[in-house]
PDB file of C-alpha atoms in Angstrom:
ATOM      1  CA  MET A   1      66.757  82.270  93.917  1.00 96.00           C
ATOM      2  CA  LYS A   2      66.241  82.210  97.691  1.00 98.00           C
ATOM      3  CA  LEU A   3      69.167  81.397  99.981  1.00 98.00           C
ATOM      4  CA  ILE A   4      69.099  81.091 103.777  1.00 99.00           C
ATOM      5  CA  THR A   5      71.691  80.812 106.518  1.00 99.00           C
ATOM      6  CA  TRP A   6      71.010  80.059 110.189  1.00 98.00           C
ATOM      7  CA  ASN A   7      73.205  79.219 113.162  1.00 98.00           C
ATOM      8  CA  VAL A   8      70.893  76.726 114.828  1.00 98.00           C
ATOM      9  CA  ASN A   9      73.028  76.224 117.969  1.00 98.00           C
ATOM     10  CA  GLY A  10      72.508  72.472 117.840  1.00 97.00           C
ATOM     11  CA  LEU A  11      70.546  71.075 114.912  1.00 98.00           C
ATOM     12  CA  ARG A  12      68.961  68.245 116.878  1.00 97.00           C
ATOM     13  CA  ALA A  13      67.848  70.669 119.598  1.00 96.00           C
ATOM     14  CA  CYS A  14      66.403  73.103 117.058  1.00 97.00           C
ATOM     15  CA  VAL A  15      64.545  70.301 115.274  1.00 97.00           C
ATOM     16  CA  GLY A  16      63.309  68.977 118.609  1.00 95.00           C
ATOM     17  CA  LYS A  17      61.808  72.348 119.511  1.00 93.00           C
ATOM     18  CA  GLY A  18      59.785  72.233 116.307  1.00 91.00           C
ATOM     19  CA  ASN A  19      61.243  75.461 114.970  1.00 90.00           C
ATOM     20  CA  PHE A  20      63.605  74.196 112.324  1.00 97.00           C
ATOM     21  CA  LEU A  21      61.384  72.055 110.127  1.00 96.00           C
ATOM     22  CA  GLU A  22      58.464  74.466 110.380  1.00 95.00           C
ATOM     23  CA  PHE A  23      60.620  77.345 109.151  1.00 97.00           C
ATOM     24  CA  PHE A  24      62.504  75.266 106.592  1.00 98.00           C
ATOM     25  CA  LEU A  25      59.382  73.951 104.887  1.00 96.00           C
ATOM     26  CA  ALA A  26      57.600  77.298 104.963  1.00 97.00           C
ATOM     27  CA  GLU A  27      60.481  79.206 103.369  1.00 97.00           C
ATOM     28  CA  ASP A  28      60.926  76.878 100.390  1.00 97.00           C
ATOM     29  CA  ALA A  29      64.542  77.978  99.795  1.00 98.00           C
ATOM     30  CA  ASP A  30      66.780  76.893  96.956  1.00 98.00           C
ATOM     31  CA  ILE A  31      69.771  76.472  99.283  1.00 98.00           C
ATOM     32  CA  PHE A  32      69.705  76.434 103.083  1.00 98.00           C
ATOM     33  CA  ALA A  33      72.902  76.539 105.163  1.00 99.00           C
ATOM     34  CA  VAL A  34      73.179  75.877 108.888  1.00 98.00           C
ATOM     35  CA  GLN A  35      76.013  76.334 111.330  1.00 98.00           C
ATOM     36  CA  GLU A  36      76.813  74.915 114.765  1.00 98.00           C
ATOM     37  CA  THR A  37      75.120  71.624 113.958  1.00 98.00           C
ATOM     38  CA  LYS A  38      76.886  69.992 116.933  1.00 98.00           C
ATOM     39  CA  LEU A  39      76.598  66.492 115.511  1.00 97.00           C
ATOM     40  CA  GLN A  40      78.363  63.847 113.471  1.00 93.00           C
ATOM     41  CA  GLU A  41      76.958  62.890 110.101  1.00 83.00           C
ATOM     42  CA  GLY A  42      74.440  60.104 110.615  1.00 88.00           C
ATOM     43  CA  GLN A  43      73.309  61.354 114.038  1.00 95.00           C
ATOM     44  CA  ILE A  44      70.204  62.970 112.600  1.00 95.00           C
ATOM     45  CA  SER A  45      67.660  61.928 109.991  1.00 94.00           C
ATOM     46  CA  LEU A  46      65.898  64.831 108.319  1.00 96.00           C
ATOM     47  CA  ASP A  47      62.973  64.366 105.969  1.00 94.00           C
ATOM     48  CA  LEU A  48      63.545  67.176 103.474  1.00 97.00           C
ATOM     49  CA  PRO A  49      61.875  66.098 100.220  1.00 96.00           C
ATOM     50  CA  GLY A  50      63.583  67.474  97.145  1.00 97.00           C
ATOM     51  CA  TYR A  51      66.785  68.433  98.957  1.00 98.00           C
ATOM     52  CA  THR A  52      70.197  66.810  99.008  1.00 98.00           C
ATOM     53  CA  GLN A  53      71.930  67.061 102.384  1.00 97.00           C
ATOM     54  CA  TYR A  54      75.642  67.706 102.910  1.00 98.00           C
ATOM     55  CA  PHE A  55      77.455  67.875 106.261  1.00 98.00           C
ATOM     56  CA  ASN A  56      80.918  68.794 107.485  1.00 98.00           C
ATOM     57  CA  SER A  57      81.330  67.816 111.123  1.00 97.00           C
ATOM     58  CA  ALA A  58      84.044  68.511 113.662  1.00 97.00           C
ATOM     59  CA  GLU A  59      86.290  65.711 114.865  1.00 96.00           C
ATOM     60  CA  LYS A  60      85.212  66.656 118.396  1.00 95.00           C
ATOM     61  CA  LYS A  61      81.723  65.357 119.090  1.00 95.00           C
ATOM     62  CA  GLY A  62      78.971  67.842 119.886  1.00 95.00           C
ATOM     63  CA  TYR A  63      80.985  70.784 118.585  1.00 97.00           C
ATOM     64  CA  SER A  64      80.838  73.217 115.675  1.00 97.00           C
ATOM     65  CA  GLY A  65      79.821  71.750 112.292  1.00 98.00           C
ATOM     66  CA  VAL A  66      78.063  73.071 109.185  1.00 98.00           C
ATOM     67  CA  ALA A  67      75.540  71.660 106.735  1.00 98.00           C
ATOM     68  CA  VAL A  68      73.924  72.647 103.451  1.00 98.00           C
ATOM     69  CA  PHE A  69      70.583  71.456 102.093  1.00 98.00           C
ATOM     70  CA  THR A  70      70.140  72.137  98.393  1.00 98.00           C
ATOM     71  CA  ARG A  71      67.559  71.605  95.693  1.00 98.00           C
ATOM     72  CA  HIS A  72      70.222  71.980  93.016  1.00 96.00           C
ATOM     73  CA  GLU A  73      72.786  69.245  92.469  1.00 96.00           C
ATOM     74  CA  PRO A  74      76.308  70.645  92.842  1.00 98.00           C
ATOM     75  CA  ILE A  75      79.169  69.883  90.492  1.00 98.00           C
ATOM     76  CA  ALA A  76      81.459  69.256  93.453  1.00 98.00           C
ATOM     77  CA  VAL A  77      81.434  69.400  97.256  1.00 98.00           C
ATOM     78  CA  THR A  78      84.493  70.346  99.341  1.00 98.00           C
ATOM     79  CA  ARG A  79      84.774  69.996 103.103  1.00 98.00           C
ATOM     80  CA  GLY A  80      87.225  72.394 104.701  1.00 98.00           C
ATOM     81  CA  ILE A  81      89.737  74.707 103.067  1.00 98.00           C
ATOM     82  CA  GLY A  82      92.531  72.230 102.482  1.00 97.00           C
ATOM     83  CA  ILE A  83      94.605  73.081 105.588  1.00 97.00           C
ATOM     84  CA  ALA A  84      94.617  70.334 108.216  1.00 95.00           C
ATOM     85  CA  GLU A  85      95.149  72.756 111.102  1.00 93.00           C
ATOM     86  CA  HIS A  86      91.890  74.494 110.239  1.00 96.00           C
ATOM     87  CA  ASP A  87      89.797  71.606 108.977  1.00 98.00           C
ATOM     88  CA  ARG A  88      89.425  69.569 112.170  1.00 97.00           C
ATOM     89  CA  GLU A  89      86.515  71.638 113.453  1.00 97.00           C
ATOM     90  CA  GLY A  90      84.108  71.250 110.517  1.00 98.00           C
ATOM     91  CA  ARG A  91      83.772  74.949 109.817  1.00 98.00           C
ATOM     92  CA  VAL A  92      83.588  75.265 106.023  1.00 98.00           C
ATOM     93  CA  LEU A  93      81.506  73.488 103.385  1.00 98.00           C
ATOM     94  CA  THR A  94      81.682  74.509  99.715  1.00 99.00           C
ATOM     95  CA  LEU A  95      79.288  73.540  96.954  1.00 98.00           C
ATOM     96  CA  GLU A  96      80.328  74.330  93.407  1.00 98.00           C
ATOM     97  CA  PHE A  97      77.580  75.074  90.911  1.00 97.00           C
ATOM     98  CA  GLU A  98      77.857  75.950  87.246  1.00 96.00           C
ATOM     99  CA  ASN A  99      78.015  79.702  87.742  1.00 96.00           C
ATOM    100  CA  PHE A 100      78.995  80.219  91.384  1.00 97.00           C
ATOM    101  CA  PHE A 101      80.471  78.728  94.536  1.00 98.00           C
ATOM    102  CA  PHE A 102      78.287  78.517  97.645  1.00 98.00           C
ATOM    103  CA  VAL A 103      80.310  78.531 100.881  1.00 99.00           C
ATOM    104  CA  ALA A 104      78.847  77.880 104.339  1.00 98.00           C
ATOM    105  CA  VAL A 105      81.136  78.955 107.180  1.00 98.00           C
ATOM    106  CA  TYR A 106      81.206  79.015 110.973  1.00 98.00           C
ATOM    107  CA  THR A 107      84.076  81.270 112.046  1.00 98.00           C
ATOM    108  CA  PRO A 108      85.914  80.394 115.302  1.00 98.00           C
ATOM    109  CA  ASN A 109      84.962  82.424 118.356  1.00 97.00           C
ATOM    110  CA  SER A 110      87.810  84.287 120.061  1.00 96.00           C
ATOM    111  CA  GLN A 111      86.364  83.177 123.416  1.00 94.00           C
ATOM    112  CA  ASP A 112      86.611  84.640 126.917  1.00 92.00           C
ATOM    113  CA  GLU A 113      89.688  86.757 127.613  1.00 94.00           C
ATOM    114  CA  LEU A 114      90.392  86.526 123.852  1.00 96.00           C
ATOM    115  CA  ARG A 115      92.357  83.353 124.476  1.00 96.00           C
ATOM    116  CA  ARG A 116      91.707  82.132 120.941  1.00 97.00           C
ATOM    117  CA  LEU A 117      92.162  85.448 119.154  1.00 97.00           C
ATOM    118  CA  PRO A 118      95.637  84.622 117.749  1.00 97.00           C
ATOM    119  CA  TYR A 119      94.305  81.411 116.216  1.00 97.00           C
ATOM    120  CA  ARG A 120      91.212  83.257 115.003  1.00 98.00           C
ATOM    121  CA  CYS A 121      93.385  85.766 113.122  1.00 98.00           C
ATOM    122  CA  THR A 122      95.395  82.971 111.487  1.00 98.00           C
ATOM    123  CA  TRP A 123      92.170  81.255 110.490  1.00 97.00           C
ATOM    124  CA  GLU A 124      90.775  84.491 109.071  1.00 98.00           C
ATOM    125  CA  ASP A 125      93.784  84.930 106.791  1.00 98.00           C
ATOM    126  CA  ALA A 126      93.542  81.357 105.542  1.00 98.00           C
ATOM    127  CA  PHE A 127      89.801  81.582 104.938  1.00 98.00           C
ATOM    128  CA  ALA A 128      90.135  84.896 103.090  1.00 98.00           C
ATOM    129  CA  ALA A 129      92.789  83.388 100.834  1.00 98.00           C
ATOM    130  CA  TYR A 130      90.485  80.434 100.192  1.00 98.00           C
ATOM    131  CA  LEU A 131      87.554  82.675  99.208  1.00 98.00           C
ATOM    132  CA  CYS A 132      89.746  84.775  96.949  1.00 98.00           C
ATOM    133  CA  ALA A 133      91.053  81.671  95.192  1.00 98.00           C
ATOM    134  CA  LEU A 134      87.472  80.579  94.537  1.00 98.00           C
ATOM    135  CA  ASP A 135      86.512  84.062  93.403  1.00 98.00           C
ATOM    136  CA  ALA A 136      89.273  83.968  90.800  1.00 98.00           C
ATOM    137  CA  LYS A 137      87.455  81.006  89.185  1.00 98.00           C
ATOM    138  CA  LYS A 138      83.815  82.077  89.458  1.00 97.00           C
ATOM    139  CA  PRO A 139      81.651  84.270  91.725  1.00 97.00           C
ATOM    140  CA  VAL A 140      81.226  83.338  95.380  1.00 98.00           C
ATOM    141  CA  ILE A 141      78.243  83.421  97.726  1.00 98.00           C
ATOM    142  CA  ALA A 142      79.534  82.895 101.272  1.00 98.00           C
ATOM    143  CA  CYS A 143      77.297  82.814 104.314  1.00 98.00           C
ATOM    144  CA  GLY A 144      77.214  81.935 107.954  1.00 98.00           C
ATOM    145  CA  ASP A 145      78.109  82.977 111.462  1.00 98.00           C
ATOM    146  CA  LEU A 146      81.252  85.097 111.088  1.00 98.00           C
ATOM    147  CA  ASN A 147      81.394  85.842 114.825  1.00 98.00           C
ATOM    148  CA  VAL A 148      82.093  89.540 114.332  1.00 98.00           C
ATOM    149  CA  ALA A 149      80.043  92.722 114.445  1.00 98.00           C
ATOM    150  CA  HIS A 150      81.819  94.637 111.709  1.00 98.00           C
ATOM    151  CA  ALA A 151      80.869  98.200 112.621  1.00 98.00           C
ATOM    152  CA  GLU A 152      79.411 100.016 115.608  1.00 98.00           C
ATOM    153  CA  ILE A 153      76.025 100.008 113.898  1.00 98.00           C
ATOM    154  CA  ASP A 154      76.082  96.195 114.031  1.00 98.00           C
ATOM    155  CA  LEU A 155      75.653  95.835 117.797  1.00 98.00           C
ATOM    156  CA  LYS A 156      73.537  97.558 120.413  1.00 97.00           C
ATOM    157  CA  ARG A 157      76.283  98.616 122.816  1.00 95.00           C
ATOM    158  CA  PRO A 158      79.534  99.149 120.935  1.00 97.00           C
ATOM    159  CA  LYS A 159      81.257 101.202 123.645  1.00 95.00           C
ATOM    160  CA  ASP A 160      80.566  98.570 126.301  1.00 94.00           C
ATOM    161  CA  ASN A 161      81.838  95.752 124.083  1.00 94.00           C
ATOM    162  CA  ARG A 162      84.963  97.327 122.639  1.00 91.00           C
ATOM    163  CA  MET A 163      87.689  94.651 122.602  1.00 92.00           C
ATOM    164  CA  ASN A 164      85.325  91.888 123.685  1.00 96.00           C
ATOM    165  CA  ALA A 165      85.236  88.739 121.538  1.00 97.00           C
ATOM    166  CA  GLY A 166      83.436  89.540 118.308  1.00 97.00           C
ATOM    167  CA  PHE A 167      84.177  93.266 118.470  1.00 98.00           C
ATOM    168  CA  THR A 168      87.946  93.531 118.710  1.00 97.00           C
ATOM    169  CA  ASP A 169      89.934  95.771 116.411  1.00 97.00           C
ATOM    170  CA  GLU A 170      91.641  92.658 115.047  1.00 98.00           C
ATOM    171  CA  GLU A 171      88.421  90.845 114.133  1.00 98.00           C
ATOM    172  CA  ARG A 172      86.820  93.924 112.628  1.00 98.00           C
ATOM    173  CA  GLY A 173      89.994  94.622 110.688  1.00 98.00           C
ATOM    174  CA  LYS A 174      90.001  91.125 109.216  1.00 98.00           C
ATOM    175  CA  MET A 175      86.414  91.632 108.071  1.00 98.00           C
ATOM    176  CA  SER A 176      87.305  94.963 106.482  1.00 98.00           C
ATOM    177  CA  ALA A 177      90.281  93.383 104.758  1.00 98.00           C
ATOM    178  CA  LEU A 178      88.138  90.602 103.320  1.00 98.00           C
ATOM    179  CA  LEU A 179      85.548  93.032 101.982  1.00 98.00           C
ATOM    180  CA  SER A 180      88.314  95.115 100.417  1.00 98.00           C
ATOM    181  CA  ARG A 181      89.396  92.090  98.394  1.00 98.00           C
ATOM    182  CA  GLY A 182      86.224  92.088  96.323  1.00 97.00           C
ATOM    183  CA  PHE A 183      83.300  91.067  98.525  1.00 98.00           C
ATOM    184  CA  VAL A 184      80.065  92.767  99.570  1.00 98.00           C
ATOM    185  CA  ASP A 185      78.084  92.482 102.808  1.00 98.00           C
ATOM    186  CA  ALA A 186      74.652  91.842 101.304  1.00 98.00           C
ATOM    187  CA  PHE A 187      72.652  93.380 104.147  1.00 98.00           C
ATOM    188  CA  ARG A 188      74.666  96.602 104.345  1.00 98.00           C
ATOM    189  CA  ALA A 189      74.739  96.874 100.556  1.00 98.00           C
ATOM    190  CA  LEU A 190      70.965  97.254 100.691  1.00 98.00           C
ATOM    191  CA  TYR A 191      70.563  98.900 104.100  1.00 98.00           C
ATOM    192  CA  PRO A 192      73.724 100.849 104.921  1.00 98.00           C
ATOM    193  CA  ALA A 193      72.200 102.873 107.760  1.00 98.00           C
ATOM    194  CA  ARG A 194      69.554 100.570 109.238  1.00 98.00           C
ATOM    195  CA  LEU A 195      69.709 100.509 113.037  1.00 98.00           C
ATOM    196  CA  ASP A 196      68.742  97.792 115.535  1.00 98.00           C
ATOM    197  CA  ALA A 197      69.212  95.021 112.958  1.00 98.00           C
ATOM    198  CA  TYR A 198      70.685  92.003 114.712  1.00 98.00           C
ATOM    199  CA  THR A 199      71.028  88.239 114.292  1.00 98.00           C
ATOM    200  CA  TRP A 200      72.275  87.101 117.723  1.00 98.00           C
ATOM    201  CA  TRP A 201      71.158  87.824 121.280  1.00 98.00           C
ATOM    202  CA  SER A 202      72.461  86.565 124.591  1.00 95.00           C
ATOM    203  CA  PHE A 203      70.183  84.244 126.519  1.00 92.00           C
ATOM    204  CA  ARG A 204      70.732  86.528 129.523  1.00 91.00           C
ATOM    205  CA  MET A 205      68.724  89.513 130.746  1.00 90.00           C
ATOM    206  CA  GLN A 206      65.929  89.106 128.165  1.00 94.00           C
ATOM    207  CA  ALA A 207      68.318  90.448 125.545  1.00 96.00           C
ATOM    208  CA  ARG A 208      66.238  89.247 122.611  1.00 97.00           C
ATOM    209  CA  GLU A 209      62.999  90.668 123.945  1.00 96.00           C
ATOM    210  CA  ARG A 210      64.766  94.018 124.430  1.00 97.00           C
ATOM    211  CA  ASN A 211      66.628  93.653 121.120  1.00 98.00           C
ATOM    212  CA  VAL A 212      70.044  94.091 122.713  1.00 97.00           C
ATOM    213  CA  GLY A 213      71.832  92.150 120.006  1.00 98.00           C
ATOM    214  CA  TRP A 214      74.656  91.785 117.526  1.00 98.00           C
ATOM    215  CA  ARG A 215      74.645  91.273 113.767  1.00 98.00           C
ATOM    216  CA  ILE A 216      77.209  88.514 113.309  1.00 98.00           C
ATOM    217  CA  ASP A 217      75.543  86.347 110.629  1.00 98.00           C
ATOM    218  CA  TYR A 218      76.136  87.384 107.034  1.00 98.00           C
ATOM    219  CA  PHE A 219      75.828  86.795 103.356  1.00 98.00           C
ATOM    220  CA  LEU A 220      78.973  87.931 101.538  1.00 98.00           C
ATOM    221  CA  LEU A 221      78.871  88.157  97.748  1.00 98.00           C
ATOM    222  CA  SER A 222      81.529  88.637  95.122  1.00 98.00           C
ATOM    223  CA  GLU A 223      81.236  92.262  94.059  1.00 97.00           C
ATOM    224  CA  ARG A 224      80.183  91.269  90.558  1.00 97.00           C
ATOM    225  CA  LEU A 225      77.094  89.585  92.038  1.00 97.00           C
ATOM    226  CA  ARG A 226      75.843  92.824  93.612  1.00 97.00           C
ATOM    227  CA  PRO A 227      73.534  93.573  90.646  1.00 96.00           C
ATOM    228  CA  CYS A 228      71.891  90.166  91.184  1.00 96.00           C
ATOM    229  CA  LEU A 229      70.933  90.944  94.796  1.00 97.00           C
ATOM    230  CA  ARG A 230      67.275  91.778  95.320  1.00 97.00           C
ATOM    231  CA  GLU A 231      66.665  91.487  99.079  1.00 98.00           C
ATOM    232  CA  CYS A 232      68.340  90.554 102.349  1.00 98.00           C
ATOM    233  CA  THR A 233      66.109  89.984 105.348  1.00 98.00           C
ATOM    234  CA  LEU A 234      66.918  89.273 108.988  1.00 98.00           C
ATOM    235  CA  ARG A 235      64.290  87.101 110.691  1.00 98.00           C
ATOM    236  CA  PRO A 236      64.245  87.792 114.454  1.00 98.00           C
ATOM    237  CA  ASP A 237      60.685  86.460 114.531  1.00 97.00           C
ATOM    238  CA  VAL A 238      62.053  82.927 114.048  1.00 98.00           C
ATOM    239  CA  TYR A 239      62.999  81.238 117.320  1.00 96.00           C
ATOM    240  CA  GLY A 240      64.734  77.969 118.137  1.00 96.00           C
ATOM    241  CA  SER A 241      68.278  79.318 118.521  1.00 97.00           C
ATOM    242  CA  ASP A 242      70.049  82.317 120.011  1.00 98.00           C
ATOM    243  CA  HIS A 243      70.632  83.359 116.374  1.00 98.00           C
ATOM    244  CA  CYS A 244      67.993  84.148 113.768  1.00 98.00           C
ATOM    245  CA  PRO A 245      68.011  83.227 110.072  1.00 98.00           C
ATOM    246  CA  VAL A 246      69.225  85.541 107.321  1.00 98.00           C
ATOM    247  CA  VAL A 247      67.456  85.289 103.947  1.00 98.00           C
ATOM    248  CA  ILE A 248      68.570  86.684 100.609  1.00 98.00           C
ATOM    249  CA  GLU A 249      66.770  86.745  97.302  1.00 98.00           C
ATOM    250  CA  MET A 250      68.732  87.236  94.116  1.00 97.00           C
ATOM    251  CA  GLU A 251      68.773  86.499  90.458  1.00 93.00           C
ATOM    252  CA  GLU A 252      70.738  83.350  89.776  1.00 83.00           C
ATOM    253  CA  PRO A 253      74.246  84.172  88.513  1.00 76.00           C
ATOM    254  CA  CYS A 254      74.435  83.486  84.802  1.00 60.00           C
ATOM    255  CA  GLY A 255      78.161  83.423  84.168  1.00 56.00           C
TER     256      GLY A 255
END
């Protein structure tokens, strides 16, 4: 089973550049999640033969949003986490399958001067509770842009970015707390010491060409799915966004 997540930083823009469909069709994934779609449902028409398309869009136009394209028909689809305060921005989309939940997420950014950090922390607690409630029913595969570099190894210049958005003690602590509740970072489970492995680069100062980046896009698995994991690959060779795709291959959960 191949699963992919990619923050496309505007789905229409990524499609228009020619990058999205070329990569999507070549990869032939079972389930493909995207974040930061920046559109309302119905504002794009994608020809993806064999896939069913699901969207969760923000109330605010041109902002946030997630989508999932799947070859496998889900039992149920849930938009949001059931808390109105957190569900206006189209950040979570859950597909329930027979043996697992698939959750696409786009975590709020704490923004300049950390002006949204208090809300971010509240959101983190609510999202963690949501994942744990799902995990109590069946295993969870969660993926997306979590807007945090968890450890110093996950960004090029940790000392320079200490307490900047995405690398605050609070954000990193929330990630640690979530993992401690029964989840595994798929990439670090396979490659605990790999350096210079990033998924996002600033558009400034040729950061991507110099690989001055951050790893902020993840697959998180319920711990009991760890034996199913076969590979997790970051794809910096794929352009079209300031993020790159993350691909995992795993045996399909069987109960």
